[in-house]
Amino acid sequence: MNAKGFCHTTDKIGSTRKSVLKHKPSMTPVSSKQYADDVSLLMVLLDTNPLFWSSTAAPLSFSKFLSQVISFLNSILLLNQLNQVMVIATGLNSCDYVYDSSSGPTNQRVETLLQKLQEFVVKDEELNKDDSVDRIGSSLLSGSLSMALCYIQRVFRSGLLHPQPRILCMHGSQDGPGQYVAIMNSIFSAQRSMVPIDSCVIGSQHSAFLQQASYITGGVYLKPQQLDGLFQYLTTVFGTDLHSRSFLQLPKPVGVDFRASCFCHKNTIDMGYICSVCLSIFCKHHKKCSTCGSAFGQPQTSVSTSNQKRKAP
Amino acid sequence: MEVLTFAAKKFECNKQALEDGLSKKRGSGEKASEEAMSNFGNGKGKPVNDEEDDEEDDGNERDLEAWERAYADERSWESLQEDESGLLRPIDNQALHHAQYRRRLRSLSSASRIQKGLIRYLYLVIDLSRAAGEMDLRPSRMVVVAKQVEAFIREFFDQNPLSQIGLVAIKDGVAQCLTDLGGSPESHIKALMGKLGCSGEASLQNALELVHDQLNQIPSYGHREVIILYSALSTCDPGDVMETIQKCKKSKIRCSVIGLSAELYICKYLCQETGGLYSVALDEAHLKDLILEHAPPPPAIAEFAIANLIKMGFPQRAAEGVISICSCHKEAKFGGGYICPRCKARVCELPTECRICGLTLVSSPHLARSYHHLFPVTPFDDVAPSLVPNQHRRPKNCFGCQESLLNHGNMPVRCVTCPKCKQFFCLDCDIYIHESLHNCPGCESLRDSKSVD
């Protein structure tokens, strides 16, 4: 019974059988010391948005990008025998798992990944509807973040011996404002489970969502300058496990913008008005809230009170 | 004295029923007691006395303790089973699934779109009278309560970042404010842990009077709440407590009580009049559940709080390497901190109120923490595991975590499906999505269901 088989017996019965059968047993059981601090589970969220990769905003071609990322994933798997990598593709119309390092033949990793990625991209493109393609071109980051977090919860459920999970977003597309609430929910859930979200931004502009994600969850945010050397950035900044990060000087967060946008004009504001019922943000005083329809300053039944209420010091 | 012994007997009866429930399930502590708890109703506003009446009074022929009976009559070791490879099977899966199912049912009822009071001003009243020194909860009621209150405070600020808490202690027949209404969890916890000593009588009226005076000063858009953790079996009041209760009702303060000993009529009356919840804790795990039930915002009664526009500031982070005097500690600090957009004073942490100009300062993630109360995830539908294996419609894996949806006999296990995106999820993902993540991965991975911006 090998390492994986041993630790998986604490899983539910179904997955126990499957994983025992899949792995070639090497008959020595793994002592718990081998599941030490530096074993990591890396969830990579790969942006495959064709609108981004075919535009001028992409500083390198997708194939060059992919070759650097694959070398990086191989180096992660070489760092420790028990390291695990899962890749989720973030598409324009869908998201899906494309690679699992704990299953499949170990001498054909690249082929399996490329094949599944190809299938995913074809399927994603079929889902394109001509009338709903928005030229902004934001990919579904919230979907892949949610899927990654569900998988990480499954790893936590598998017992006391598990690798340390973290999420790495390789992202290039713009932020889609419609995903704000969903991404913030994922960020808070990651913060509670203590899963850092690292971000590597490929595009031409910074991503405010990913900056906030990395700041709140304690991950690293990086926008590499020279993308020919992407592999070097990846291995030096994102390659280390969580325990060893305390010994390294990693890029610090600079100038995370936590200002809000008003709901009426979508401008960033630094002072605004909040509806006390639904917490919508407005830049000017209104008579009625456009989100929840509550009339301000007017009680439903009893006498009216003034709008400006200050708390007594 | 009669009242006291009657109440004590009821409590004893409950304890044994609990232990029966525990020994039947034979599971790991948390899950089993949860299962046993769910047998007594979900504690949501339902007073425990209904279940107390249902329990038959067979305590007279008990000569063995409940834990002794678990070994003598129901031999829990005989129910262990081995699977094919000689390893021990984990605890009965059915019970686990059942517990999961009940949790789901509970979350179903709370997922409908009711308006919630998001800006809450909550007073926690902790009873530190002589009864709090009782040792039926180890090491004593007071210590257990303090521990659970600490967890509650952290959870409360996590779910309600714009709200404020104040602490009040009842001791020696008077009520004193441990901390004023404030938004920093550390200061409350420190104040509580420093003052843990119990003596004297408990006075409900004094506590309510104090809380009433304090809560009258808050802005009209805030929801006023009180949670009383009451261990005593009596209240020693200087006047008419009914008058005070009517005063609180008129001021629209929602009072809830969590009892630690037995049910009291006055507490029940208070909660009924003001629209709060009354529950009595059976043991420590149950107490934790009951307290944490109050962490998410309760349904808002429309005339209780007036909708208003609150002016708030969203400060930027100050530049690194700048030395300035912070307005909260009044000392020079290096780098970090936030700048108030109105008066440019430096504050150390958010959310807070600027001490110079009084502007409420928050960051957009704080507001975003409450958005999931406004946009909850639709509850998932059950999928009955049919007996036909490998149905073509059903995927083999859970969409969220890729866990297999077939057990080792290739029979489909119980799973759920999202009514909007029609993806299948396992039960564990269902619980995680509805309790922590608040996003459906299937809906988020579909372009169609997103609004085009």
mmCIF file of N, CA and C in Angstrom, chain A residues 9 12-13 18 92-94 97 129 134 136 138 140 142-143 146-147 149-151 153-154 157 178-180 182 184-186 188-189 191-192 215 257-260 270-279 281 286 294 296-297 299 301 305 307 310-311, chain B residues 87 90 115 118 155 158 162 164 181 221 252 302-303 306-314 316-317 341 357 359 363-365 367-372 374 399-404 408 428-429 432 436-439 441 444-448 450 452-453:
data_model
loop_
_atom_site.group_PDB
_atom_site.id
_atom_site.type_symbol
_atom_site.label_atom_id
_atom_site.label_comp_id
_atom_site.label_asym_id
_atom_site.label_seq_id
_atom_site.Cartn_x
_atom_site.Cartn_y
_atom_site.Cartn_z
ATOM 1 N N THR A 9 -7.305 6.037 2.717
ATOM 2 C CA THR A 9 -8.265 5.183 3.402
ATOM 3 C C THR A 9 -9.126 5.979 4.343
ATOM 4 N N LYS A 12 -13.941 8.671 1.936
ATOM 5 C CA LYS A 12 -15.132 7.829 1.835
ATOM 6 C C LYS A 12 -14.750 6.562 1.079
ATOM 7 N N ILE A 13 -15.550 5.554 1.225
ATOM 8 C CA ILE A 13 -15.167 4.223 0.743
ATOM 9 C C ILE A 13 -14.985 4.224 -0.772
ATOM 10 N N LYS A 18 -11.045 3.353 -5.599
ATOM 11 C CA LYS A 18 -10.565 3.826 -6.902
ATOM 12 C C LYS A 18 -9.099 4.202 -6.817
ATOM 13 N N LEU A 92 -14.020 31.524 -21.767
ATOM 14 C CA LEU A 92 -14.897 32.669 -21.984
ATOM 15 C C LEU A 92 -16.331 32.336 -21.601
ATOM 16 N N ASN A 93 -16.736 31.085 -21.859
ATOM 17 C CA ASN A 93 -18.120 30.697 -21.608
ATOM 18 C C ASN A 93 -18.265 29.572 -20.602
ATOM 19 N N SER A 94 -17.168 28.985 -20.159
ATOM 20 C CA SER A 94 -17.266 27.854 -19.237
ATOM 21 C C SER A 94 -15.930 27.668 -18.544
ATOM 22 N N TYR A 97 -12.059 21.333 -15.216
ATOM 23 C CA TYR A 97 -10.788 20.740 -14.816
ATOM 24 C C TYR A 97 -10.107 20.174 -16.055
ATOM 25 N N LYS A 129 -22.217 32.357 -28.223
ATOM 26 C CA LYS A 129 -23.447 32.767 -28.905
ATOM 27 C C LYS A 129 -23.151 34.125 -29.501
ATOM 28 N N ASP A 134 -19.542 39.715 -25.537
ATOM 29 C CA ASP A 134 -19.255 41.120 -25.241
ATOM 30 C C ASP A 134 -17.801 41.396 -25.562
ATOM 31 N N ILE A 136 -15.783 43.222 -24.331
ATOM 32 C CA ILE A 136 -14.879 43.464 -23.213
ATOM 33 C C ILE A 136 -14.016 42.243 -22.983
ATOM 34 N N SER A 138 -14.132 39.374 -20.713
ATOM 35 C CA SER A 138 -13.644 38.931 -19.413
ATOM 36 C C SER A 138 -13.955 37.450 -19.288
ATOM 37 N N LEU A 140 -14.304 33.775 -17.053
ATOM 38 C CA LEU A 140 -15.123 33.452 -15.883
ATOM 39 C C LEU A 140 -14.253 33.070 -14.693
ATOM 40 N N SER A 142 -14.639 33.826 -11.577
ATOM 41 C CA SER A 142 -15.373 33.427 -10.374
ATOM 42 C C SER A 142 -15.722 31.949 -10.415
ATOM 43 N N GLY A 143 -16.022 31.442 -11.621
ATOM 44 C CA GLY A 143 -16.366 30.028 -11.726
ATOM 45 C C GLY A 143 -15.199 29.139 -11.364
ATOM 46 N N SER A 146 -14.394 29.236 -7.672
ATOM 47 C CA SER A 146 -15.336 28.450 -6.861
ATOM 48 C C SER A 146 -15.030 26.967 -6.979
ATOM 49 N N MET A 147 -14.728 26.512 -8.190
ATOM 50 C CA MET A 147 -14.426 25.086 -8.350
ATOM 51 C C MET A 147 -13.157 24.709 -7.599
ATOM 52 N N LEU A 149 -11.987 26.091 -4.938
ATOM 53 C CA LEU A 149 -12.244 26.055 -3.501
ATOM 54 C C LEU A 149 -13.024 24.812 -3.110
ATOM 55 N N CYS A 150 -13.941 24.366 -3.954
ATOM 56 C CA CYS A 150 -14.663 23.124 -3.640
ATOM 57 C C CYS A 150 -13.694 21.953 -3.584
ATOM 58 N N TYR A 151 -12.753 21.913 -4.530
ATOM 59 C CA TYR A 151 -11.793 20.809 -4.524
ATOM 60 C C TYR A 151 -10.927 20.863 -3.281
ATOM 61 N N GLN A 153 -11.742 22.005 -0.392
ATOM 62 C CA GLN A 153 -12.525 21.513 0.744
ATOM 63 C C GLN A 153 -12.540 19.997 0.766
ATOM 64 N N ARG A 154 -12.583 19.418 -0.422
ATOM 65 C CA ARG A 154 -12.555 17.956 -0.464
ATOM 66 C C ARG A 154 -11.224 17.437 0.087
ATOM 67 N N ARG A 157 -11.276 17.523 3.752
ATOM 68 C CA ARG A 157 -12.131 16.488 4.343
ATOM 69 C C ARG A 157 -11.452 15.145 4.367
ATOM 70 N N GLY A 178 -19.452 42.295 -13.481
ATOM 71 C CA GLY A 178 -20.571 41.467 -13.061
ATOM 72 C C GLY A 178 -20.165 40.347 -12.136
ATOM 73 N N GLN A 179 -18.851 40.058 -12.069
ATOM 74 C CA GLN A 179 -18.408 38.957 -11.218
ATOM 75 C C GLN A 179 -17.940 39.434 -9.866
ATOM 76 N N TYR A 180 -18.085 40.724 -9.571
ATOM 77 C CA TYR A 180 -17.490 41.270 -8.355
ATOM 78 C C TYR A 180 -17.965 40.539 -7.100
ATOM 79 N N ALA A 182 -19.363 37.615 -6.733
ATOM 80 C CA ALA A 182 -18.967 36.209 -6.665
ATOM 81 C C ALA A 182 -17.491 36.080 -6.326
ATOM 82 N N MET A 184 -15.668 38.241 -4.646
ATOM 83 C CA MET A 184 -15.460 38.606 -3.243
ATOM 84 C C MET A 184 -15.903 37.469 -2.321
ATOM 85 N N ASN A 185 -17.011 36.802 -2.649
ATOM 86 C CA ASN A 185 -17.429 35.658 -1.834
ATOM 87 C C ASN A 185 -16.350 34.590 -1.815
ATOM 88 N N SER A 186 -15.762 34.318 -2.989
ATOM 89 C CA SER A 186 -14.706 33.296 -3.041
ATOM 90 C C SER A 186 -13.503 33.735 -2.221
ATOM 91 N N PHE A 188 -13.432 35.674 0.434
ATOM 92 C CA PHE A 188 -13.660 35.557 1.865
ATOM 93 C C PHE A 188 -13.668 34.105 2.293
ATOM 94 N N SER A 189 -14.198 33.234 1.432
ATOM 95 C CA SER A 189 -14.193 31.821 1.786
ATOM 96 C C SER A 189 -12.765 31.290 1.818
ATOM 97 N N GLN A 191 -10.186 33.078 2.522
ATOM 98 C CA GLN A 191 -9.542 33.643 3.700
ATOM 99 C C GLN A 191 -9.890 32.826 4.936
ATOM 100 N N ARG A 192 -11.152 32.408 5.025
ATOM 101 C CA ARG A 192 -11.547 31.622 6.195
ATOM 102 C C ARG A 192 -10.869 30.264 6.226
ATOM 103 N N TYR A 215 -4.211 40.316 -1.580
ATOM 104 C CA TYR A 215 -3.985 41.066 -0.347
ATOM 105 C C TYR A 215 -4.776 40.474 0.806
ATOM 106 N N ASP A 257 -5.991 49.207 -4.210
ATOM 107 C CA ASP A 257 -7.036 50.227 -4.196
ATOM 108 C C ASP A 257 -8.313 49.639 -3.633
ATOM 109 N N PHE A 258 -8.688 50.052 -2.449
ATOM 110 C CA PHE A 258 -9.890 49.518 -1.839
ATOM 111 C C PHE A 258 -11.069 50.450 -1.955
ATOM 112 N N ARG A 259 -10.963 51.435 -2.798
ATOM 113 C CA ARG A 259 -12.099 52.330 -2.926
ATOM 114 C C ARG A 259 -13.242 51.619 -3.634
ATOM 115 N N ALA A 260 -14.439 52.118 -3.428
ATOM 116 C CA ALA A 260 -15.602 51.462 -4.020
ATOM 117 C C ALA A 260 -16.041 52.229 -5.258
ATOM 118 N N ASP A 270 -14.282 58.154 -3.122
ATOM 119 C CA ASP A 270 -13.738 57.889 -1.796
ATOM 120 C C ASP A 270 -14.648 58.355 -0.684
ATOM 121 N N MET A 271 -15.729 58.997 -1.014
ATOM 122 C CA MET A 271 -16.742 59.283 0.004
ATOM 123 C C MET A 271 -18.088 59.121 -0.655
ATOM 124 N N GLY A 272 -18.984 58.406 -0.026
ATOM 125 C CA GLY A 272 -20.280 58.212 -0.664
ATOM 126 C C GLY A 272 -21.351 57.939 0.355
ATOM 127 N N TYR A 273 -22.516 57.614 -0.144
ATOM 128 C CA TYR A 273 -23.663 57.333 0.710
ATOM 129 C C TYR A 273 -24.049 55.878 0.543
ATOM 130 N N ILE A 274 -24.346 55.230 1.674
ATOM 131 C CA ILE A 274 -24.695 53.811 1.664
ATOM 132 C C ILE A 274 -26.154 53.672 2.085
ATOM 133 N N CYS A 275 -26.903 52.909 1.334
ATOM 134 C CA CYS A 275 -28.276 52.605 1.760
ATOM 135 C C CYS A 275 -28.197 51.643 2.933
ATOM 136 N N SER A 276 -28.906 51.950 4.006
ATOM 137 C CA SER A 276 -28.757 51.112 5.197
ATOM 138 C C SER A 276 -29.460 49.775 5.060
ATOM 139 N N VAL A 277 -30.296 49.628 4.024
ATOM 140 C CA VAL A 277 -31.025 48.364 3.882
ATOM 141 C C VAL A 277 -30.257 47.380 3.019
ATOM 142 N N CYS A 278 -29.768 47.838 1.877
ATOM 143 C CA CYS A 278 -29.149 46.902 0.950
ATOM 144 C C CYS A 278 -27.679 47.199 0.711
ATOM 145 N N LEU A 279 -27.137 48.198 1.365
ATOM 146 C CA LEU A 279 -25.716 48.526 1.260
ATOM 147 C C LEU A 279 -25.279 48.904 -0.148
ATOM 148 N N ILE A 281 -24.082 51.597 -2.896
ATOM 149 C CA ILE A 281 -23.240 52.784 -2.743
ATOM 150 C C ILE A 281 -23.675 53.837 -3.751
ATOM 151 N N HIS A 286 -29.852 60.635 -2.686
ATOM 152 C CA HIS A 286 -31.045 60.312 -3.467
ATOM 153 C C HIS A 286 -32.243 60.270 -2.542
ATOM 154 N N SER A 294 -36.175 51.314 -1.125
ATOM 155 C CA SER A 294 -36.618 51.912 0.146
ATOM 156 C C SER A 294 -36.533 53.429 0.035
ATOM 157 N N PHE A 296 -35.854 56.918 1.649
ATOM 158 C CA PHE A 296 -34.968 57.274 2.742
ATOM 159 C C PHE A 296 -35.600 58.293 3.658
ATOM 160 N N GLY A 297 -35.308 58.135 4.929
ATOM 161 C CA GLY A 297 -35.705 59.134 5.906
ATOM 162 C C GLY A 297 -37.164 59.064 6.261
ATOM 163 N N PRO A 299 -40.027 56.729 7.937
ATOM 164 C CA PRO A 299 -40.375 55.459 8.581
ATOM 165 C C PRO A 299 -41.681 54.930 8.008
ATOM 166 N N THR A 301 -44.276 53.557 9.634
ATOM 167 C CA THR A 301 -45.525 53.823 10.363
ATOM 168 C C THR A 301 -45.460 55.078 11.203
ATOM 169 N N THR A 305 -38.300 61.114 11.171
ATOM 170 C CA THR A 305 -37.162 61.710 11.867
ATOM 171 C C THR A 305 -36.239 62.304 10.823
ATOM 172 N N ASN A 307 -32.976 63.194 8.522
ATOM 173 C CA ASN A 307 -32.066 62.299 7.809
ATOM 174 C C ASN A 307 -30.725 62.203 8.471
ATOM 175 N N ARG A 310 -26.468 61.646 13.934
ATOM 176 C CA ARG A 310 -25.106 61.408 14.345
ATOM 177 C C ARG A 310 -25.113 60.605 15.626
ATOM 178 N N LYS A 311 -24.183 59.744 15.739
ATOM 179 C CA LYS A 311 -24.105 58.940 16.954
ATOM 180 C C LYS A 311 -23.546 59.820 18.044
ATOM 181 N N LEU B 87 -9.752 -3.378 6.726
ATOM 182 C CA LEU B 87 -9.661 -2.104 7.438
ATOM 183 C C LEU B 87 -11.007 -1.795 8.056
ATOM 184 N N PRO B 90 -15.366 3.348 8.337
ATOM 185 C CA PRO B 90 -15.672 4.525 9.165
ATOM 186 C C PRO B 90 -17.089 4.438 9.737
ATOM 187 N N GLN B 115 -35.828 40.319 3.732
ATOM 188 C CA GLN B 115 -34.956 41.446 4.012
ATOM 189 C C GLN B 115 -34.314 41.256 5.376
ATOM 190 N N LEU B 118 -29.028 44.587 8.252
ATOM 191 C CA LEU B 118 -27.589 44.416 8.064
ATOM 192 C C LEU B 118 -26.756 45.275 8.985
ATOM 193 N N GLU B 155 -17.085 35.671 14.916
ATOM 194 C CA GLU B 155 -17.967 35.287 13.815
ATOM 195 C C GLU B 155 -18.906 36.433 13.464
ATOM 196 N N ASP B 158 -17.208 38.981 11.452
ATOM 197 C CA ASP B 158 -16.922 38.431 10.136
ATOM 198 C C ASP B 158 -18.139 38.555 9.230
ATOM 199 N N LEU B 162 -20.232 45.936 9.423
ATOM 200 C CA LEU B 162 -20.621 47.313 9.716
ATOM 201 C C LEU B 162 -21.338 47.444 11.041
ATOM 202 N N GLN B 164 -21.988 46.827 15.368
ATOM 203 C CA GLN B 164 -21.220 47.059 16.585
ATOM 204 C C GLN B 164 -21.781 46.231 17.724
ATOM 205 N N LEU B 181 -20.424 50.319 22.785
ATOM 206 C CA LEU B 181 -20.628 49.830 21.428
ATOM 207 C C LEU B 181 -19.395 50.144 20.589
ATOM 208 N N TYR B 221 -31.286 54.175 11.695
ATOM 209 C CA TYR B 221 -31.261 53.123 10.673
ATOM 210 C C TYR B 221 -30.713 51.812 11.223
ATOM 211 N N LYS B 252 -38.393 49.226 20.246
ATOM 212 C CA LYS B 252 -38.081 48.321 19.139
ATOM 213 C C LYS B 252 -36.761 47.592 19.310
ATOM 214 N N ALA B 302 -39.898 45.722 9.167
ATOM 215 C CA ALA B 302 -39.736 46.966 8.405
ATOM 216 C C ALA B 302 -39.798 48.203 9.279
ATOM 217 N N GLU B 303 -40.729 48.240 10.234
ATOM 218 C CA GLU B 303 -40.826 49.506 10.965
ATOM 219 C C GLU B 303 -39.836 49.606 12.112
ATOM 220 N N ILE B 306 -35.391 52.675 10.218
ATOM 221 C CA ILE B 306 -35.743 53.557 9.111
ATOM 222 C C ILE B 306 -34.628 53.487 8.090
ATOM 223 N N ALA B 307 -34.995 53.321 6.842
ATOM 224 C CA ALA B 307 -33.974 53.286 5.792
ATOM 225 C C ALA B 307 -33.368 54.667 5.666
ATOM 226 N N ASN B 308 -32.065 54.706 5.551
ATOM 227 C CA ASN B 308 -31.402 55.997 5.495
ATOM 228 C C ASN B 308 -30.142 55.886 4.678
ATOM 229 N N LEU B 309 -29.702 57.018 4.167
ATOM 230 C CA LEU B 309 -28.422 57.033 3.468
ATOM 231 C C LEU B 309 -27.352 57.414 4.467
ATOM 232 N N ILE B 310 -26.380 56.548 4.618
ATOM 233 C CA ILE B 310 -25.328 56.813 5.591
ATOM 234 C C ILE B 310 -24.102 57.277 4.831
ATOM 235 N N LYS B 311 -23.538 58.380 5.272
ATOM 236 C CA LYS B 311 -22.345 58.871 4.605
ATOM 237 C C LYS B 311 -21.156 58.054 5.097
ATOM 238 N N MET B 312 -20.392 57.534 4.161
ATOM 239 C CA MET B 312 -19.232 56.735 4.543
ATOM 240 C C MET B 312 -18.045 57.107 3.680
ATOM 241 N N GLY B 313 -16.876 56.901 4.219
ATOM 242 C CA GLY B 313 -15.672 57.184 3.462
ATOM 243 C C GLY B 313 -14.923 55.905 3.135
ATOM 244 N N PHE B 314 -14.241 55.885 2.016
ATOM 245 C CA PHE B 314 -13.430 54.739 1.604
ATOM 246 C C PHE B 314 -11.985 55.195 1.536
ATOM 247 N N GLN B 316 -7.952 55.545 1.298
ATOM 248 C CA GLN B 316 -6.847 54.904 0.606
ATOM 249 C C GLN B 316 -5.793 54.543 1.627
ATOM 250 N N ARG B 317 -4.984 53.578 1.238
ATOM 251 C CA ARG B 317 -3.899 53.204 2.123
ATOM 252 C C ARG B 317 -2.833 54.290 2.066
ATOM 253 N N PRO B 341 -10.770 60.441 4.042
ATOM 254 C CA PRO B 341 -10.874 61.324 2.875
ATOM 255 C C PRO B 341 -11.406 62.719 3.188
ATOM 256 N N CYS B 357 -13.405 63.769 12.550
ATOM 257 C CA CYS B 357 -14.586 64.325 11.886
ATOM 258 C C CYS B 357 -15.805 63.422 12.006
ATOM 259 N N LEU B 359 -16.613 60.614 10.498
ATOM 260 C CA LEU B 359 -17.048 59.889 9.311
ATOM 261 C C LEU B 359 -16.783 58.399 9.497
ATOM 262 N N SER B 363 -13.844 49.791 4.031
ATOM 263 C CA SER B 363 -13.275 49.480 2.716
ATOM 264 C C SER B 363 -14.296 48.626 1.976
ATOM 265 N N SER B 364 -14.188 48.588 0.658
ATOM 266 C CA SER B 364 -15.231 47.903 -0.107
ATOM 267 C C SER B 364 -15.345 46.413 0.222
ATOM 268 N N PRO B 365 -14.271 45.711 0.594
ATOM 269 C CA PRO B 365 -14.508 44.326 1.013
ATOM 270 C C PRO B 365 -15.426 44.206 2.218
ATOM 271 N N LEU B 367 -18.086 45.947 2.865
ATOM 272 C CA LEU B 367 -19.452 45.946 2.352
ATOM 273 C C LEU B 367 -19.723 44.655 1.609
ATOM 274 N N ALA B 368 -18.709 44.194 0.887
ATOM 275 C CA ALA B 368 -18.917 42.989 0.083
ATOM 276 C C ALA B 368 -19.168 41.778 0.959
ATOM 277 N N ARG B 369 -18.674 41.793 2.214
ATOM 278 C CA ARG B 369 -18.919 40.652 3.095
ATOM 279 C C ARG B 369 -20.390 40.447 3.359
ATOM 280 N N SER B 370 -21.170 41.516 3.268
ATOM 281 C CA SER B 370 -22.592 41.369 3.568
ATOM 282 C C SER B 370 -23.424 41.098 2.332
ATOM 283 N N TYR B 371 -22.821 41.156 1.138
ATOM 284 C CA TYR B 371 -23.638 41.006 -0.053
ATOM 285 C C TYR B 371 -24.238 39.621 -0.179
ATOM 286 N N HIS B 372 -23.583 38.609 0.432
ATOM 287 C CA HIS B 372 -24.161 37.276 0.252
ATOM 288 C C HIS B 372 -25.470 37.128 1.025
ATOM 289 N N LEU B 374 -27.689 39.356 0.782
ATOM 290 C CA LEU B 374 -28.660 39.943 -0.133
ATOM 291 C C LEU B 374 -28.884 39.077 -1.354
ATOM 292 N N PHE B 399 -19.520 18.309 -9.864
ATOM 293 C CA PHE B 399 -18.988 19.399 -10.676
ATOM 294 C C PHE B 399 -17.986 20.248 -9.909
ATOM 295 N N GLY B 400 -18.189 20.358 -8.604
ATOM 296 C CA GLY B 400 -17.315 21.237 -7.840
ATOM 297 C C GLY B 400 -15.993 20.600 -7.481
ATOM 298 N N CYS B 401 -16.048 19.388 -6.910
ATOM 299 C CA CYS B 401 -14.818 18.831 -6.376
ATOM 300 C C CYS B 401 -14.375 17.575 -7.100
ATOM 301 N N GLN B 402 -15.069 17.182 -8.153
ATOM 302 C CA GLN B 402 -14.700 16.003 -8.926
ATOM 303 C C GLN B 402 -14.754 14.711 -8.122
ATOM 304 N N GLU B 403 -15.460 14.722 -7.032
ATOM 305 C CA GLU B 403 -15.633 13.495 -6.275
ATOM 306 C C GLU B 403 -16.582 12.589 -7.033
ATOM 307 N N SER B 404 -16.332 11.308 -6.957
ATOM 308 C CA SER B 404 -17.152 10.407 -7.739
ATOM 309 C C SER B 404 -18.559 10.331 -7.167
ATOM 310 N N HIS B 408 -18.777 2.198 -4.786
ATOM 311 C CA HIS B 408 -17.961 1.163 -5.401
ATOM 312 C C HIS B 408 -18.764 0.069 -6.069
ATOM 313 N N ASP B 428 -21.379 17.116 0.323
ATOM 314 C CA ASP B 428 -20.434 17.962 1.041
ATOM 315 C C ASP B 428 -20.263 19.305 0.354
ATOM 316 N N CYS B 429 -20.199 19.275 -0.970
ATOM 317 C CA CYS B 429 -20.097 20.541 -1.697
ATOM 318 C C CYS B 429 -21.355 21.374 -1.474
ATOM 319 N N TYR B 432 -20.936 23.107 1.782
ATOM 320 C CA TYR B 432 -19.908 24.142 1.702
ATOM 321 C C TYR B 432 -20.406 25.345 0.909
ATOM 322 N N SER B 436 -20.613 28.523 3.318
ATOM 323 C CA SER B 436 -19.389 29.305 3.346
ATOM 324 C C SER B 436 -19.121 30.041 2.049
ATOM 325 N N LEU B 437 -19.292 29.364 0.925
ATOM 326 C CA LEU B 437 -18.857 29.965 -0.337
ATOM 327 C C LEU B 437 -19.879 30.957 -0.896
ATOM 328 N N HIS B 438 -21.148 30.640 -0.791
ATOM 329 C CA HIS B 438 -22.253 31.490 -1.272
ATOM 330 C C HIS B 438 -22.212 31.753 -2.764
ATOM 331 N N ASN B 439 -21.527 30.888 -3.527
ATOM 332 C CA ASN B 439 -21.558 30.981 -5.000
ATOM 333 C C ASN B 439 -21.863 29.596 -5.479
ATOM 334 N N PRO B 441 -20.771 27.074 -8.159
ATOM 335 C CA PRO B 441 -19.732 27.002 -9.187
ATOM 336 C C PRO B 441 -20.314 26.793 -10.579
ATOM 337 N N GLU B 444 -21.666 30.122 -11.841
ATOM 338 C CA GLU B 444 -20.580 31.053 -12.116
ATOM 339 C C GLU B 444 -19.797 30.640 -13.349
ATOM 340 N N SER B 445 -19.866 29.372 -13.729
ATOM 341 C CA SER B 445 -19.099 28.916 -14.890
ATOM 342 C C SER B 445 -19.913 28.948 -16.158
ATOM 343 N N LEU B 446 -21.056 29.570 -16.105
ATOM 344 C CA LEU B 446 -21.899 29.633 -17.289
ATOM 345 C C LEU B 446 -21.986 31.058 -17.760
ATOM 346 N N ARG B 447 -21.663 31.293 -18.984
ATOM 347 C CA ARG B 447 -21.728 32.661 -19.487
ATOM 348 C C ARG B 447 -23.170 33.130 -19.547
ATOM 349 N N ASP B 448 -24.101 32.216 -19.843
ATOM 350 C CA ASP B 448 -25.489 32.636 -20.083
ATOM 351 C C ASP B 448 -26.105 33.268 -18.870
ATOM 352 N N LYS B 450 -24.764 35.021 -16.649
ATOM 353 C CA LYS B 450 -24.169 36.245 -16.154
ATOM 354 C C LYS B 450 -24.767 37.431 -16.893
ATOM 355 N N VAL B 452 -24.555 40.727 -18.927
ATOM 356 C CA VAL B 452 -23.519 41.286 -19.790
ATOM 357 C C VAL B 452 -23.284 42.718 -19.382
ATOM 358 N N ASP B 453 -22.065 43.026 -18.988
ATOM 359 C CA ASP B 453 -21.805 44.394 -18.526
ATOM 360 C C ASP B 453 -21.115 45.191 -19.593
#
